[in-house]
Amino acid sequence: MRFIALLLILSIQVQARYFEQINGAKDFECPDWKTTRFSNVQNWETFGVLTAKKFGYDHEIPIDRKGVDYIWCASVPERGSENRICKKSRVNVSSSRPFYAMRNELPDGEKSLKLFKTKEEQYNFYLDFVLEHYHRDQITRPNVGVVLEILSRYYLQQYTGRFPSDRYNVGGGVSYRKKLNQNTVGELDILVWDRKTCKVVLVGESKAAVRRTMKKALKKAKHQLQRFRNFLPY
């Protein structure tokens, strides 16, 4: 009887966790978020911009910090044209070639030299990728952090080939809480899950930090990952 009671208690604990997709992303193969999908996560990883690995991040997306701003400015031209960062940038948000000023520059990231001829070509590709995911996930007011989260999907599936799309999905934007009427405990930036089992294999946090705040941002990212690990009942 005690064993059965213990199982019931554990079952209740597993059930008493709530998740919500905070953007419009839809995965018809794995539509519902629940704790059982996180029962065997093996990878807890941090993502930053170029040079981030020098500060202790697990990964650095092949784009520098200013580049993230550039992609954001071009991806939301109405907001970008009014933003101080964009006005001071090298992006022409009203042009059909917003990154024209970078037409003779080398792309970001050593491996990117084999993938793109110029930084303009690379950033055009990034912009198209980001806009596609805005539309697909119904993201209407993205910030700079969202741009890096989306580019991490490209990094994981196309740049490194670590989680090929025929087997894995990469997403994010999932909030979690202990009770329905409680405030959100936190949000998950990057999630990788198996398309057949729906089991999550990677949970990640990305930080679009500038050099002077890299260490502080990494500390926050690690804290956020640990907070979610503590949240899970396993």
Short mmCIF file of C-alpha atoms in Angstrom, two decimals:
data_model
loop_
_atom_site.label_atom_id
_atom_site.label_comp_id
_atom_site.label_asym_id
_atom_site.label_seq_id
_atom_site.Cartn_x
_atom_site.Cartn_y
_atom_site.Cartn_z
CA MET A 1 0.00 0.00 0.00
CA ARG A 2 2.81 2.38 0.86
CA PHE A 3 4.44 1.64 -2.49
CA ILE A 4 1.18 2.36 -4.33
CA ALA A 5 0.69 5.57 -2.36
CA LEU A 6 4.22 6.64 -3.25
CA LEU A 7 3.55 6.00 -6.92
CA LEU A 8 0.40 8.10 -6.72
CA ILE A 9 2.30 10.95 -5.09
CA LEU A 10 5.01 10.80 -7.74
CA SER A 11 2.36 10.71 -10.46
CA ILE A 12 0.72 13.82 -9.06
CA GLN A 13 4.08 15.57 -8.85
CA VAL A 14 4.80 14.78 -12.48
CA GLN A 15 1.37 16.07 -13.50
CA ALA A 16 1.65 19.28 -11.51
CA ARG A 17 3.75 21.14 -14.06
CA TYR A 18 2.34 23.34 -16.80
CA PHE A 19 3.84 24.46 -20.10
CA GLU A 20 2.69 26.96 -22.69
CA GLN A 21 3.90 27.75 -26.19
CA ILE A 22 4.14 31.54 -26.02
CA ASN A 23 4.42 32.06 -29.77
CA GLY A 24 2.36 30.52 -32.53
CA ALA A 25 4.73 27.63 -33.25
CA LYS A 26 2.94 24.37 -34.05
CA ASP A 27 4.32 20.87 -34.23
CA PHE A 28 1.56 18.52 -35.30
CA GLU A 29 3.73 15.47 -34.58
CA CYS A 30 4.37 16.57 -30.98
CA PRO A 31 1.68 19.15 -30.18
CA ASP A 32 1.66 19.10 -26.35
CA TRP A 33 4.34 20.10 -23.89
CA LYS A 34 4.48 18.03 -20.70
CA THR A 35 7.07 16.92 -18.17
CA THR A 36 7.41 13.42 -19.61
CA ARG A 37 8.99 14.93 -22.72
CA PHE A 38 11.88 16.12 -20.54
CA SER A 39 12.47 12.82 -18.72
CA ASN A 40 15.87 12.11 -20.25
CA VAL A 41 17.50 15.37 -21.35
CA GLN A 42 21.21 14.77 -21.85
CA ASN A 43 22.33 18.16 -23.13
CA TRP A 44 22.09 21.46 -21.25
CA GLU A 45 23.93 24.04 -23.35
CA THR A 46 24.62 27.75 -23.74
CA PHE A 47 24.80 29.73 -26.99
CA GLY A 48 26.31 33.11 -27.77
CA VAL A 49 27.73 35.15 -30.62
CA LEU A 50 31.25 34.92 -32.06
CA THR A 51 33.98 34.88 -29.36
CA ALA A 52 31.47 33.54 -26.79
CA LYS A 53 33.37 30.27 -26.36
CA LYS A 54 36.34 32.24 -25.03
CA PHE A 55 34.11 33.28 -22.14
CA GLY A 56 32.91 29.74 -21.41
CA TYR A 57 29.82 29.34 -23.61
CA ASP A 58 29.29 25.93 -25.15
CA HIS A 59 28.64 27.32 -28.62
CA GLU A 60 29.02 30.47 -30.63
CA ILE A 61 26.68 31.19 -33.53
CA PRO A 62 28.58 32.33 -36.66
CA ILE A 63 27.64 36.00 -36.38
CA ASP A 64 29.16 38.86 -34.40
CA ARG A 65 27.14 40.88 -31.90
CA LYS A 66 26.65 43.85 -34.21
CA GLY A 67 25.48 41.43 -36.87
CA VAL A 68 22.59 40.32 -34.67
CA ASP A 69 21.51 43.95 -34.46
CA TYR A 70 21.81 44.25 -38.24
CA ILE A 71 19.57 41.24 -38.82
CA TRP A 72 17.02 42.57 -36.34
CA CYS A 73 17.01 46.02 -37.97
CA ALA A 74 16.41 44.57 -41.42
CA SER A 75 13.82 42.05 -40.21
CA VAL A 76 11.56 44.69 -38.65
CA PRO A 77 12.16 47.74 -40.90
CA GLU A 78 9.22 49.73 -39.51
CA ARG A 79 10.60 49.50 -35.97
CA GLY A 80 14.21 49.53 -37.12
CA SER A 81 13.88 52.84 -38.93
CA GLU A 82 12.91 54.46 -35.62
CA ASN A 83 15.47 52.63 -33.47
CA ARG A 84 18.65 54.41 -32.42
CA ILE A 85 20.73 51.26 -32.90
CA CYS A 86 19.55 50.88 -36.48
CA LYS A 87 20.09 54.51 -37.37
CA LYS A 88 23.72 54.15 -36.32
CA SER A 89 24.19 50.80 -38.05
CA ARG A 90 25.40 49.99 -41.57
CA VAL A 91 22.02 48.61 -42.56
CA ASN A 92 19.73 50.39 -44.99
CA VAL A 93 16.36 49.13 -43.79
CA SER A 94 14.51 50.74 -46.71
CA SER A 95 16.69 49.16 -49.40
CA SER A 96 16.20 45.90 -51.30
CA ARG A 97 19.84 45.23 -50.39
CA PRO A 98 19.97 46.19 -46.71
CA PHE A 99 23.49 44.76 -46.27
CA TYR A 100 24.99 46.32 -49.39
CA ALA A 101 27.70 48.02 -47.33
CA MET A 102 29.09 44.54 -46.52
CA ARG A 103 29.30 43.35 -50.12
CA ASN A 104 33.12 43.20 -50.07
CA GLU A 105 33.57 41.83 -46.56
CA LEU A 106 34.30 38.27 -45.50
CA PRO A 107 31.46 36.36 -43.79
CA ASP A 108 31.40 35.77 -40.04
CA GLY A 109 32.80 32.48 -38.81
CA GLU A 110 35.67 30.43 -40.20
CA LYS A 111 33.46 27.70 -41.67
CA SER A 112 31.20 30.33 -43.24
CA LEU A 113 33.97 31.08 -45.74
CA LYS A 114 33.04 27.82 -47.47
CA LEU A 115 29.31 28.57 -47.39
CA PHE A 116 29.12 32.24 -48.41
CA LYS A 117 31.18 34.47 -50.66
CA THR A 118 30.58 37.69 -48.72
CA LYS A 119 29.06 38.94 -45.50
CA GLU A 120 26.22 40.46 -47.53
CA GLU A 121 25.35 37.03 -48.91
CA GLN A 122 25.58 35.48 -45.45
CA TYR A 123 23.40 38.12 -43.81
CA ASN A 124 20.83 37.91 -46.60
CA PHE A 125 20.59 34.19 -45.93
CA TYR A 126 20.23 34.82 -42.19
CA LEU A 127 17.55 37.44 -42.81
CA ASP A 128 15.50 35.08 -44.98
CA PHE A 129 15.88 32.33 -42.39
CA VAL A 130 14.75 34.61 -39.55
CA LEU A 131 11.79 36.01 -41.52
CA GLU A 132 10.66 32.48 -42.39
CA HIS A 133 10.57 31.56 -38.71
CA TYR A 134 8.82 34.80 -37.75
CA HIS A 135 6.07 33.83 -40.15
CA ARG A 136 5.99 30.15 -39.25
CA ASP A 137 5.90 30.77 -35.49
CA GLN A 138 3.70 33.88 -35.74
CA ILE A 139 6.28 36.05 -33.98
CA THR A 140 5.03 39.60 -34.35
CA ARG A 141 7.32 41.67 -32.10
CA PRO A 142 10.72 39.98 -31.96
CA ASN A 143 13.65 41.41 -30.07
CA VAL A 144 17.37 40.94 -30.66
CA GLY A 145 17.42 37.89 -28.40
CA VAL A 146 14.79 36.16 -30.52
CA VAL A 147 16.97 36.67 -33.61
CA LEU A 148 19.83 34.76 -31.96
CA GLU A 149 17.46 32.04 -30.74
CA ILE A 150 16.26 31.50 -34.31
CA LEU A 151 19.79 31.52 -35.72
CA SER A 152 20.68 28.82 -33.20
CA ARG A 153 18.28 26.55 -35.12
CA TYR A 154 20.27 27.12 -38.28
CA TYR A 155 23.47 26.48 -36.33
CA LEU A 156 22.27 23.19 -34.83
CA GLN A 157 20.67 21.73 -37.94
CA GLN A 158 22.45 23.18 -40.97
CA TYR A 159 25.77 24.65 -39.87
CA THR A 160 26.88 21.77 -37.66
CA GLY A 161 24.49 19.07 -38.90
CA ARG A 162 24.29 17.83 -35.34
CA PHE A 163 20.50 17.47 -35.28
CA PRO A 164 19.33 16.83 -38.86
CA SER A 165 15.81 17.97 -39.63
CA ASP A 166 14.68 14.56 -40.87
CA ARG A 167 14.97 13.27 -37.31
CA TYR A 168 14.83 16.31 -35.02
CA ASN A 169 12.87 19.51 -34.60
CA VAL A 170 14.40 22.62 -33.09
CA GLY A 171 12.24 25.27 -31.47
CA GLY A 172 11.73 27.33 -28.35
CA GLY A 173 9.53 29.96 -26.80
CA VAL A 174 8.00 27.66 -24.17
CA SER A 175 7.10 29.00 -20.73
CA TYR A 176 6.63 26.85 -17.63
CA ARG A 177 4.93 27.14 -14.24
CA LYS A 178 3.95 24.90 -11.35
CA LYS A 179 0.29 25.88 -11.16
CA LEU A 180 -2.10 27.26 -13.74
CA ASN A 181 -2.83 30.40 -11.75
CA GLN A 182 0.78 31.08 -10.77
CA ASN A 183 3.20 33.39 -12.52
CA THR A 184 5.57 31.96 -15.09
CA VAL A 185 8.69 30.46 -13.53
CA GLY A 186 10.74 30.82 -16.70
CA GLU A 187 10.97 30.43 -20.46
CA LEU A 188 12.94 28.02 -22.61
CA ASP A 189 14.91 29.55 -25.50
CA ILE A 190 16.13 26.49 -27.40
CA LEU A 191 14.66 22.99 -27.47
CA VAL A 192 15.64 20.04 -29.61
CA TRP A 193 13.38 17.00 -29.69
CA ASP A 194 13.13 13.70 -31.50
CA ARG A 195 10.35 13.83 -34.09
CA LYS A 196 9.31 10.21 -33.49
CA THR A 197 9.39 10.00 -29.70
CA CYS A 198 8.82 13.73 -28.97
CA LYS A 199 11.48 13.40 -26.25
CA VAL A 200 13.59 16.51 -25.71
CA VAL A 201 17.30 15.84 -26.12
CA LEU A 202 18.65 19.36 -25.63
CA VAL A 203 17.65 22.42 -23.63
CA GLY A 204 19.59 25.59 -24.35
CA GLU A 205 19.83 29.25 -23.45
CA SER A 206 21.15 31.89 -25.81
CA LYS A 207 22.50 35.31 -24.92
CA ALA A 208 23.13 38.06 -27.47
CA ALA A 209 25.61 39.73 -25.14
CA VAL A 210 28.30 42.27 -25.98
CA ARG A 211 31.87 41.53 -24.95
CA ARG A 212 31.77 43.46 -21.67
CA THR A 213 28.68 41.57 -20.46
CA MET A 214 29.56 38.09 -21.77
CA LYS A 215 30.47 36.62 -18.38
CA LYS A 216 27.45 38.09 -16.62
CA ALA A 217 25.13 36.85 -19.37
CA LEU A 218 26.67 33.37 -19.23
CA LYS A 219 26.11 33.23 -15.49
CA LYS A 220 22.46 34.14 -16.04
CA ALA A 221 22.07 31.53 -18.80
CA LYS A 222 23.47 28.79 -16.55
CA HIS A 223 21.18 29.91 -13.73
CA GLN A 224 18.17 29.71 -16.06
CA LEU A 225 19.11 26.18 -17.15
CA GLN A 226 19.57 25.08 -13.55
CA ARG A 227 16.25 26.65 -12.56
CA PHE A 228 14.48 24.52 -15.14
CA ARG A 229 16.37 21.40 -14.05
CA ASN A 230 15.21 22.09 -10.49
CA PHE A 231 11.67 22.64 -11.77
CA LEU A 232 11.45 19.15 -13.26
CA PRO A 233 10.25 16.41 -10.90
CA TYR A 234 12.89 13.88 -12.00
#
